[in-house]
Structures are given as structure tokens and as C-alpha cells.
Amino acid sequence: MQHDMETVSGITAPVDRAKAAIDLMARYQSHVNELSRIRREAIEEAQASGMTQAEIAKRLGVSRGRVGQLASAGPPPERAFFGTDLVTVSVAGMYEAGKAPDQNPSEVVTREDLNNFEHLRTLVTGMKLDAQYEVIPPTGIVNLNRDNHVVICGPRRSPIVAQVLEGDDNLRFAKDTAWHLVDQVAGKTYRSPSDEDGSAGDVGYLGRLPRLDGKGTFLYIAGIHAVGASGVVHFLESSLAELYREVRTRRFSTLISCRYDPKTLEVLESRRLTPLYRHEG
């Protein structure tokens, strides 16, 4: 920290020095937010283990009232589910309808995926994180080797994603007459209600999968149809704290079903269909 301060102070041009100071403050604030989250989570864990606020206060060397303040200060523990800094949400892109690749068509994303990004951004902003989105080109090439990364893209749109999904021995996308999801452990097949009887429902996949470089993980969301991913996002909005308590930042996968308004595509209800399959001990 002292070295950073001296480096900024030593910048000759005043505007450049001010810019460097702003950037450094933002970096430090990110660290402060994460440390506040860690502190809050640790106090919650101590209380859950049976320690009283008085006992925690004595160990920390603060007043009992201060422990109460610290237990509610800072971002919630489940913030770690998305990361510690700017969250990048990668969404699948496709060529503009009616145009071939040699006609230089624009790359577009579905309304559902843009809506999913907005919902995710609102969710993480409430936990003192920022979010941005990027479009995965129609080739499906996406850099998975990044921190704080969420990918919303079906395996049919990205061979890289499809390759990573093959490593999940529990749940898998498959196709016969239509795309569907398979629970290989339970031997069950889950199809989209919209394909079966035309009702307004779908099924989505939610998981934390390994990066290709072996240095971390990324969050993965996809539906049998685009609205299935919206169902997963809806589930995260309502159940993130509980989900985080179960899996923390470890690798896992599960399936989510949803029911939606057929006119607006707004998700009305979501629930977990399968166990939370852990991918590691």
C-alpha cells in the first residue's frame, strides 16, 4: 500500500496524478468491500456455531453493540457467489435473421438474454458489485479463463461451452427430436413443457464449471429455450443466500424449472428440480 501511495504521489502531471489516485481508491474500495463481506460472514458463522454476541465481542475486543453493527455491515456473504470485482456476463450472439454470414449481418442477442443481464446486474449491484455484458460471437468462441464471469449460452451455440459441459457426469444437455436435459444419476429426462404440450414452462441448467486453464471456475446458465435461462436467473434472485450456504464457491450443477407468462415471457415461478450435484469433495 505504501509503495502504491508513493508511486501515485510521484506522478508529475497533476491530471495524471489525480487519475491514478481515483483508480487506486477504486481498487482499495473493492478490497474494503470484500473484507467487509468476509468479516460479516465470519461473524455469522461464529453465531451459527453457538457463540453469543458477548463471546464474539470479547474475542474481537469490541463492544457487544459493535458486534451487532458488524454483523449487518458490508455486503452479504453470498456476494462471493459472483466474485469480488466487476462481473462480466457473456451472452450468446447470433446473426441477424434472414442474413447469411457473407452478407455482413449484425450480431444480435435475444430479448430474454438482455433481460437476464439486467436482472443479474440489479442483483449484484445490491451486493456492491458492478456488472457488464459482452456478446459471444456466433462462432461460439468465448474466453472462459477469467474471474467474476457468468456465461449464458446454450451448448449448441458454443463448441467450447459444449466441451466443458461434457465434464459434468451428473447432468447433460441432449437432443433427439428436441433438446432436453438429462439427470444421469437419477436416470430422468427433463423436457421443456413448451415442447411437450405447449404450456408456458421450461427447464434450465445452473452450475459452476471449471475454467479451461484449471485456475478457477465460471458460473454457467442455460435453458432448453432462452426463457429457461430466465428461470435460472429468477431462481438466483429468490434463493441465492440459501444456495450459497449449500455450495459456497465450489463446483456444482443443478436443474431449475420455471413457469412464465406466455405473452410477456416474464418468469412467474422457479424451483429446483434436482439435487445440488457437487463436482468435487
mmCIF file of C-alpha atoms in Angstrom:
data_model
loop_
_atom_site.group_PDB
_atom_site.id
_atom_site.type_symbol
_atom_site.label_atom_id
_atom_site.label_comp_id
_atom_site.label_asym_id
_atom_site.label_seq_id
_atom_site.Cartn_x
_atom_site.Cartn_y
_atom_site.Cartn_z
ATOM 1 C CA MET A 1 0.000 0.000 0.000
ATOM 2 C CA GLN A 2 2.783 2.425 0.928
ATOM 3 C CA HIS A 3 4.510 1.739 -2.384
ATOM 4 C CA ASP A 4 1.271 2.421 -4.286
ATOM 5 C CA MET A 5 0.820 5.716 -2.459
ATOM 6 C CA GLU A 6 4.384 6.791 -3.195
ATOM 7 C CA THR A 7 4.014 5.854 -6.857
ATOM 8 C CA VAL A 8 0.857 7.952 -7.213
ATOM 9 C CA SER A 9 2.368 10.860 -5.306
ATOM 10 C CA GLY A 10 5.383 10.807 -7.577
ATOM 11 C CA ILE A 11 3.415 11.342 -10.798
ATOM 12 C CA THR A 12 4.408 14.760 -12.135
ATOM 13 C CA ALA A 13 1.433 15.707 -14.303
ATOM 14 C CA PRO A 14 -1.387 16.796 -11.945
ATOM 15 C CA VAL A 15 -4.262 15.377 -14.020
ATOM 16 C CA ASP A 16 -2.469 12.059 -14.414
ATOM 17 C CA ARG A 17 -1.796 12.045 -10.663
ATOM 18 C CA ALA A 18 -5.477 12.689 -9.937
ATOM 19 C CA LYS A 19 -6.498 9.909 -12.347
ATOM 20 C CA ALA A 20 -4.061 7.479 -10.714
ATOM 21 C CA ALA A 21 -5.400 8.403 -7.281
ATOM 22 C CA ILE A 22 -9.001 7.784 -8.395
ATOM 23 C CA ASP A 23 -8.072 4.396 -9.868
ATOM 24 C CA LEU A 24 -6.170 3.382 -6.729
ATOM 25 C CA MET A 25 -9.062 4.436 -4.488
ATOM 26 C CA ALA A 26 -11.453 2.320 -6.550
ATOM 27 C CA ARG A 27 -9.126 -0.664 -6.235
ATOM 28 C CA TYR A 28 -8.811 -0.230 -2.492
ATOM 29 C CA GLN A 29 -12.580 0.186 -2.136
ATOM 30 C CA SER A 30 -13.069 -3.133 -3.879
ATOM 31 C CA HIS A 31 -10.768 -4.729 -1.307
ATOM 32 C CA VAL A 32 -12.596 -2.991 1.538
ATOM 33 C CA ASN A 33 -15.957 -4.307 0.288
ATOM 34 C CA GLU A 34 -14.637 -7.869 0.087
ATOM 35 C CA LEU A 35 -13.035 -7.669 3.547
ATOM 36 C CA SER A 36 -16.336 -6.378 4.940
ATOM 37 C CA ARG A 37 -18.105 -9.345 3.361
ATOM 38 C CA ILE A 38 -15.578 -11.786 4.828
ATOM 39 C CA ARG A 39 -15.951 -10.188 8.281
ATOM 40 C CA ARG A 40 -19.744 -10.367 8.128
ATOM 41 C CA GLU A 41 -19.685 -13.987 7.006
ATOM 42 C CA ALA A 42 -17.218 -14.925 9.761
ATOM 43 C CA ILE A 43 -19.400 -13.350 12.457
ATOM 44 C CA GLU A 44 -22.483 -15.114 11.073
ATOM 45 C CA GLU A 45 -20.604 -18.429 11.141
ATOM 46 C CA ALA A 46 -19.470 -17.828 14.730
ATOM 47 C CA GLN A 47 -23.049 -17.122 15.789
ATOM 48 C CA ALA A 48 -24.312 -20.184 13.908
ATOM 49 C CA SER A 49 -21.771 -22.313 15.768
ATOM 50 C CA GLY A 50 -23.328 -21.263 19.066
ATOM 51 C CA MET A 51 -21.201 -18.322 20.145
ATOM 52 C CA THR A 52 -23.066 -15.409 21.705
ATOM 53 C CA GLN A 53 -22.524 -11.801 20.700
ATOM 54 C CA ALA A 54 -20.919 -11.219 24.097
ATOM 55 C CA GLU A 55 -18.415 -14.028 23.477
ATOM 56 C CA ILE A 56 -17.639 -12.768 19.979
ATOM 57 C CA ALA A 57 -17.233 -9.218 21.288
ATOM 58 C CA LYS A 58 -14.742 -10.378 23.918
ATOM 59 C CA ARG A 59 -12.694 -12.255 21.315
ATOM 60 C CA LEU A 60 -12.695 -9.299 18.932
ATOM 61 C CA GLY A 61 -12.017 -6.735 21.617
ATOM 62 C CA VAL A 62 -15.087 -4.637 20.793
ATOM 63 C CA SER A 63 -18.403 -3.923 22.465
ATOM 64 C CA ARG A 64 -21.394 -6.216 22.100
ATOM 65 C CA GLY A 65 -23.235 -3.428 20.300
ATOM 66 C CA ARG A 66 -20.381 -3.125 17.827
ATOM 67 C CA VAL A 67 -20.642 -6.840 17.025
ATOM 68 C CA GLY A 68 -24.304 -6.295 16.167
ATOM 69 C CA GLN A 69 -23.307 -3.489 13.815
ATOM 70 C CA LEU A 70 -20.573 -5.532 12.148
ATOM 71 C CA ALA A 71 -22.951 -8.475 11.675
ATOM 72 C CA SER A 72 -25.106 -6.373 9.358
ATOM 73 C CA ALA A 73 -22.455 -4.102 7.821
ATOM 74 C CA GLY A 74 -20.937 -4.719 4.411
ATOM 75 C CA PRO A 75 -22.122 -6.888 1.525
ATOM 76 C CA PRO A 76 -23.921 -10.163 2.317
ATOM 77 C CA PRO A 77 -21.837 -13.362 2.315
ATOM 78 C CA GLU A 78 -23.500 -14.634 -0.870
ATOM 79 C CA ARG A 79 -21.830 -11.848 -2.847
ATOM 80 C CA ALA A 80 -18.886 -14.231 -3.209
ATOM 81 C CA PHE A 81 -21.055 -16.452 -5.425
ATOM 82 C CA PHE A 82 -20.482 -13.953 -8.255
ATOM 83 C CA GLY A 83 -16.985 -12.804 -7.370
ATOM 84 C CA THR A 84 -15.068 -9.957 -5.821
ATOM 85 C CA ASP A 85 -14.927 -7.357 -8.589
ATOM 86 C CA LEU A 86 -16.554 -6.317 -11.879
ATOM 87 C CA VAL A 87 -18.779 -9.177 -13.088
ATOM 88 C CA THR A 88 -18.747 -9.935 -16.811
ATOM 89 C CA VAL A 89 -21.853 -11.609 -18.225
ATOM 90 C CA SER A 90 -21.254 -13.253 -21.609
ATOM 91 C CA VAL A 91 -24.432 -13.813 -23.627
ATOM 92 C CA ALA A 92 -24.846 -15.770 -26.854
ATOM 93 C CA GLY A 93 -24.941 -13.821 -30.077
ATOM 94 C CA MET A 94 -26.447 -14.875 -33.379
ATOM 95 C CA TYR A 95 -26.557 -13.481 -36.867
ATOM 96 C CA GLU A 96 -29.371 -11.117 -37.744
ATOM 97 C CA ALA A 97 -32.349 -13.106 -39.008
ATOM 98 C CA GLY A 98 -32.585 -13.537 -42.742
ATOM 99 C CA LYS A 99 -28.960 -12.681 -43.495
ATOM 100 C CA ALA A 100 -26.158 -15.075 -44.341
ATOM 101 C CA PRO A 101 -22.672 -14.670 -42.827
ATOM 102 C CA ASP A 102 -21.259 -13.424 -46.158
ATOM 103 C CA GLN A 103 -23.734 -10.512 -46.087
ATOM 104 C CA ASN A 104 -22.039 -8.998 -43.000
ATOM 105 C CA PRO A 105 -25.088 -9.344 -40.759
ATOM 106 C CA SER A 106 -25.195 -7.714 -37.356
ATOM 107 C CA GLU A 107 -24.703 -9.850 -34.260
ATOM 108 C CA VAL A 108 -27.816 -9.766 -32.079
ATOM 109 C CA VAL A 109 -28.863 -11.273 -28.760
ATOM 110 C CA THR A 110 -32.277 -12.435 -27.619
ATOM 111 C CA ARG A 111 -34.571 -10.178 -25.634
ATOM 112 C CA GLU A 112 -34.536 -12.797 -22.874
ATOM 113 C CA ASP A 113 -30.750 -12.681 -22.533
ATOM 114 C CA LEU A 114 -30.629 -8.894 -22.385
ATOM 115 C CA ASN A 115 -33.332 -9.036 -19.747
ATOM 116 C CA ASN A 116 -31.334 -11.676 -17.877
ATOM 117 C CA PHE A 117 -28.315 -9.392 -17.817
ATOM 118 C CA GLU A 118 -30.368 -6.523 -16.420
ATOM 119 C CA HIS A 119 -31.753 -8.761 -13.673
ATOM 120 C CA LEU A 120 -28.272 -10.029 -12.813
ATOM 121 C CA ARG A 121 -26.856 -6.521 -12.796
ATOM 122 C CA THR A 122 -29.565 -5.397 -10.379
ATOM 123 C CA LEU A 123 -28.860 -8.415 -8.184
ATOM 124 C CA VAL A 124 -25.089 -7.892 -7.965
ATOM 125 C CA THR A 125 -25.388 -4.109 -7.659
ATOM 126 C CA GLY A 126 -27.358 -4.698 -4.475
ATOM 127 C CA MET A 127 -24.279 -6.523 -3.183
ATOM 128 C CA LYS A 128 -21.852 -3.724 -4.110
ATOM 129 C CA LEU A 129 -20.630 -5.267 -7.355
ATOM 130 C CA ASP A 130 -20.734 -3.806 -10.855
ATOM 131 C CA ALA A 131 -21.601 -5.782 -13.993
ATOM 132 C CA GLN A 132 -21.038 -5.510 -17.720
ATOM 133 C CA TYR A 133 -22.069 -7.731 -20.598
ATOM 134 C CA GLU A 134 -20.381 -8.903 -23.765
ATOM 135 C CA VAL A 135 -21.746 -10.725 -26.783
ATOM 136 C CA ILE A 136 -20.337 -14.141 -27.636
ATOM 137 C CA PRO A 137 -19.918 -14.130 -31.433
ATOM 138 C CA PRO A 138 -21.956 -16.619 -33.477
ATOM 139 C CA THR A 139 -18.813 -18.748 -33.776
ATOM 140 C CA GLY A 140 -19.250 -19.504 -30.076
ATOM 141 C CA ILE A 141 -15.675 -18.589 -29.200
ATOM 142 C CA VAL A 142 -15.554 -17.223 -25.652
ATOM 143 C CA ASN A 143 -12.708 -16.744 -23.194
ATOM 144 C CA LEU A 144 -13.644 -18.794 -20.132
ATOM 145 C CA ASN A 145 -10.368 -18.154 -18.305
ATOM 146 C CA ARG A 146 -11.496 -15.102 -16.337
ATOM 147 C CA ASP A 147 -12.541 -14.307 -12.798
ATOM 148 C CA ASN A 148 -16.009 -12.990 -11.916
ATOM 149 C CA HIS A 149 -17.502 -14.477 -15.082
ATOM 150 C CA VAL A 150 -21.055 -15.602 -15.895
ATOM 151 C CA VAL A 151 -21.832 -17.339 -19.190
ATOM 152 C CA ILE A 152 -25.369 -17.521 -20.596
ATOM 153 C CA CYS A 153 -25.125 -19.608 -23.752
ATOM 154 C CA GLY A 154 -26.540 -22.969 -24.794
ATOM 155 C CA PRO A 155 -24.091 -25.702 -25.843
ATOM 156 C CA ARG A 156 -25.446 -25.673 -29.389
ATOM 157 C CA ARG A 157 -24.213 -22.080 -29.770
ATOM 158 C CA SER A 158 -20.710 -22.664 -28.415
ATOM 159 C CA PRO A 159 -18.482 -25.702 -29.012
ATOM 160 C CA ILE A 160 -16.234 -24.516 -26.173
ATOM 161 C CA VAL A 161 -19.113 -24.500 -23.697
ATOM 162 C CA ALA A 162 -20.302 -27.852 -25.011
ATOM 163 C CA GLN A 163 -16.842 -29.301 -24.380
ATOM 164 C CA VAL A 164 -16.795 -28.098 -20.764
ATOM 165 C CA LEU A 165 -20.308 -29.440 -20.163
ATOM 166 C CA GLU A 166 -19.165 -32.904 -21.176
ATOM 167 C CA GLY A 167 -17.171 -32.956 -17.943
ATOM 168 C CA ASP A 168 -20.384 -32.947 -15.886
ATOM 169 C CA ASP A 169 -21.113 -36.608 -15.139
ATOM 170 C CA ASN A 170 -24.410 -35.754 -13.447
ATOM 171 C CA LEU A 171 -26.397 -33.504 -15.766
ATOM 172 C CA ARG A 172 -26.273 -33.094 -19.502
ATOM 173 C CA PHE A 173 -27.957 -31.499 -22.493
ATOM 174 C CA ALA A 174 -29.052 -33.986 -25.142
ATOM 175 C CA LYS A 175 -31.042 -33.965 -28.360
ATOM 176 C CA ASP A 176 -33.333 -36.409 -30.145
ATOM 177 C CA THR A 177 -36.458 -34.887 -31.660
ATOM 178 C CA ALA A 178 -35.820 -31.838 -29.460
ATOM 179 C CA TRP A 179 -33.258 -30.517 -26.992
ATOM 180 C CA HIS A 180 -33.721 -31.683 -23.417
ATOM 181 C CA LEU A 181 -31.809 -32.174 -20.158
ATOM 182 C CA VAL A 182 -30.850 -35.475 -18.566
ATOM 183 C CA ASP A 183 -30.151 -36.309 -14.928
ATOM 184 C CA GLN A 184 -27.718 -39.181 -15.482
ATOM 185 C CA VAL A 185 -27.579 -40.060 -11.775
ATOM 186 C CA ALA A 186 -31.349 -40.438 -11.323
ATOM 187 C CA GLY A 187 -31.929 -41.666 -14.866
ATOM 188 C CA LYS A 188 -34.516 -38.963 -15.536
ATOM 189 C CA THR A 189 -35.128 -36.881 -18.635
ATOM 190 C CA TYR A 190 -36.484 -33.348 -18.400
ATOM 191 C CA ARG A 191 -38.138 -31.824 -21.435
ATOM 192 C CA SER A 192 -39.489 -28.332 -21.916
ATOM 193 C CA PRO A 193 -43.245 -28.180 -21.297
ATOM 194 C CA SER A 194 -43.470 -25.798 -24.237
ATOM 195 C CA ASP A 195 -42.243 -28.634 -26.493
ATOM 196 C CA GLU A 196 -44.390 -31.300 -24.872
ATOM 197 C CA ASP A 197 -47.827 -29.729 -24.580
ATOM 198 C CA GLY A 198 -47.294 -26.081 -25.475
ATOM 199 C CA SER A 199 -47.617 -24.859 -21.890
ATOM 200 C CA ALA A 200 -45.554 -21.884 -20.724
ATOM 201 C CA GLY A 201 -42.704 -23.605 -18.931
ATOM 202 C CA ASP A 202 -39.070 -24.509 -19.461
ATOM 203 C CA VAL A 203 -36.065 -26.119 -17.770
ATOM 204 C CA GLY A 204 -32.612 -24.623 -17.257
ATOM 205 C CA TYR A 205 -29.131 -25.664 -16.155
ATOM 206 C CA LEU A 206 -27.218 -23.844 -13.420
ATOM 207 C CA GLY A 207 -23.670 -24.712 -12.494
ATOM 208 C CA ARG A 208 -20.204 -23.600 -11.526
ATOM 209 C CA LEU A 209 -17.850 -25.178 -14.045
ATOM 210 C CA PRO A 210 -14.063 -25.365 -14.383
ATOM 211 C CA ARG A 211 -12.135 -22.906 -16.483
ATOM 212 C CA LEU A 212 -10.066 -24.395 -19.288
ATOM 213 C CA ASP A 213 -6.832 -23.154 -17.716
ATOM 214 C CA GLY A 214 -7.583 -25.017 -14.491
ATOM 215 C CA LYS A 215 -7.179 -21.825 -12.450
ATOM 216 C CA GLY A 216 -10.741 -21.252 -11.328
ATOM 217 C CA THR A 217 -14.370 -21.540 -12.306
ATOM 218 C CA PHE A 218 -17.165 -19.654 -14.052
ATOM 219 C CA LEU A 219 -20.914 -19.585 -13.489
ATOM 220 C CA TYR A 220 -22.927 -21.175 -16.254
ATOM 221 C CA ILE A 221 -26.611 -20.619 -17.063
ATOM 222 C CA ALA A 222 -28.580 -22.060 -19.972
ATOM 223 C CA GLY A 223 -32.087 -23.187 -20.741
ATOM 224 C CA ILE A 224 -33.545 -25.675 -23.160
ATOM 225 C CA HIS A 225 -35.004 -22.491 -24.671
ATOM 226 C CA ALA A 226 -33.893 -18.930 -23.941
ATOM 227 C CA VAL A 227 -36.609 -18.435 -21.333
ATOM 228 C CA GLY A 228 -35.194 -21.377 -19.377
ATOM 229 C CA ALA A 229 -32.145 -19.246 -18.587
ATOM 230 C CA SER A 230 -34.537 -16.563 -17.333
ATOM 231 C CA GLY A 231 -35.940 -19.156 -14.962
ATOM 232 C CA VAL A 232 -32.460 -19.781 -13.573
ATOM 233 C CA VAL A 233 -31.900 -16.064 -13.047
ATOM 234 C CA HIS A 234 -35.274 -15.835 -11.288
ATOM 235 C CA PHE A 235 -34.187 -18.698 -9.012
ATOM 236 C CA LEU A 236 -30.957 -16.865 -8.154
ATOM 237 C CA GLU A 237 -32.894 -13.715 -7.315
ATOM 238 C CA SER A 238 -35.059 -15.564 -4.811
ATOM 239 C CA SER A 239 -32.749 -18.268 -3.478
ATOM 240 C CA LEU A 240 -29.150 -17.027 -3.708
ATOM 241 C CA ALA A 241 -28.482 -16.897 0.039
ATOM 242 C CA GLU A 242 -29.698 -20.458 0.565
ATOM 243 C CA LEU A 243 -27.813 -21.716 -2.495
ATOM 244 C CA TYR A 244 -24.591 -20.068 -1.329
ATOM 245 C CA ARG A 245 -24.860 -21.663 2.102
ATOM 246 C CA GLU A 246 -25.042 -25.043 0.365
ATOM 247 C CA VAL A 247 -22.274 -24.754 -2.237
ATOM 248 C CA ARG A 248 -20.290 -21.592 -1.432
ATOM 249 C CA THR A 249 -17.930 -21.155 -4.409
ATOM 250 C CA ARG A 250 -17.397 -24.868 -5.028
ATOM 251 C CA ARG A 251 -18.230 -26.573 -8.311
ATOM 252 C CA PHE A 252 -21.773 -27.905 -8.676
ATOM 253 C CA SER A 253 -24.678 -28.260 -11.073
ATOM 254 C CA THR A 254 -28.450 -28.473 -10.793
ATOM 255 C CA LEU A 255 -31.591 -28.096 -12.917
ATOM 256 C CA ILE A 256 -34.237 -25.406 -12.496
ATOM 257 C CA SER A 257 -37.789 -25.461 -13.820
ATOM 258 C CA CYS A 258 -39.821 -22.340 -14.439
ATOM 259 C CA ARG A 259 -43.284 -21.186 -15.361
ATOM 260 C CA TYR A 260 -43.727 -17.941 -17.298
ATOM 261 C CA ASP A 261 -46.291 -15.587 -18.794
ATOM 262 C CA PRO A 262 -46.608 -16.639 -22.464
ATOM 263 C CA LYS A 263 -47.340 -13.079 -23.558
ATOM 264 C CA THR A 264 -44.547 -11.211 -21.772
ATOM 265 C CA LEU A 265 -42.138 -14.137 -21.143
ATOM 266 C CA GLU A 266 -41.858 -12.868 -17.571
ATOM 267 C CA VAL A 267 -40.953 -15.709 -15.209
ATOM 268 C CA LEU A 268 -43.645 -16.221 -12.598
ATOM 269 C CA GLU A 269 -42.199 -19.138 -10.674
ATOM 270 C CA SER A 270 -38.976 -21.145 -10.463
ATOM 271 C CA ARG A 271 -37.844 -24.125 -8.421
ATOM 272 C CA ARG A 272 -35.033 -26.643 -8.219
ATOM 273 C CA LEU A 273 -35.712 -29.990 -9.900
ATOM 274 C CA THR A 274 -32.632 -31.993 -8.962
ATOM 275 C CA PRO A 275 -30.193 -32.245 -6.066
ATOM 276 C CA LEU A 276 -27.207 -29.920 -5.962
ATOM 277 C CA TYR A 277 -24.642 -32.220 -7.516
ATOM 278 C CA ARG A 278 -21.185 -31.446 -6.168
ATOM 279 C CA HIS A 279 -18.365 -31.912 -8.660
ATOM 280 C CA GLU A 280 -15.620 -32.103 -6.071
ATOM 281 C CA GLY A 281 -15.150 -33.014 -2.440
#
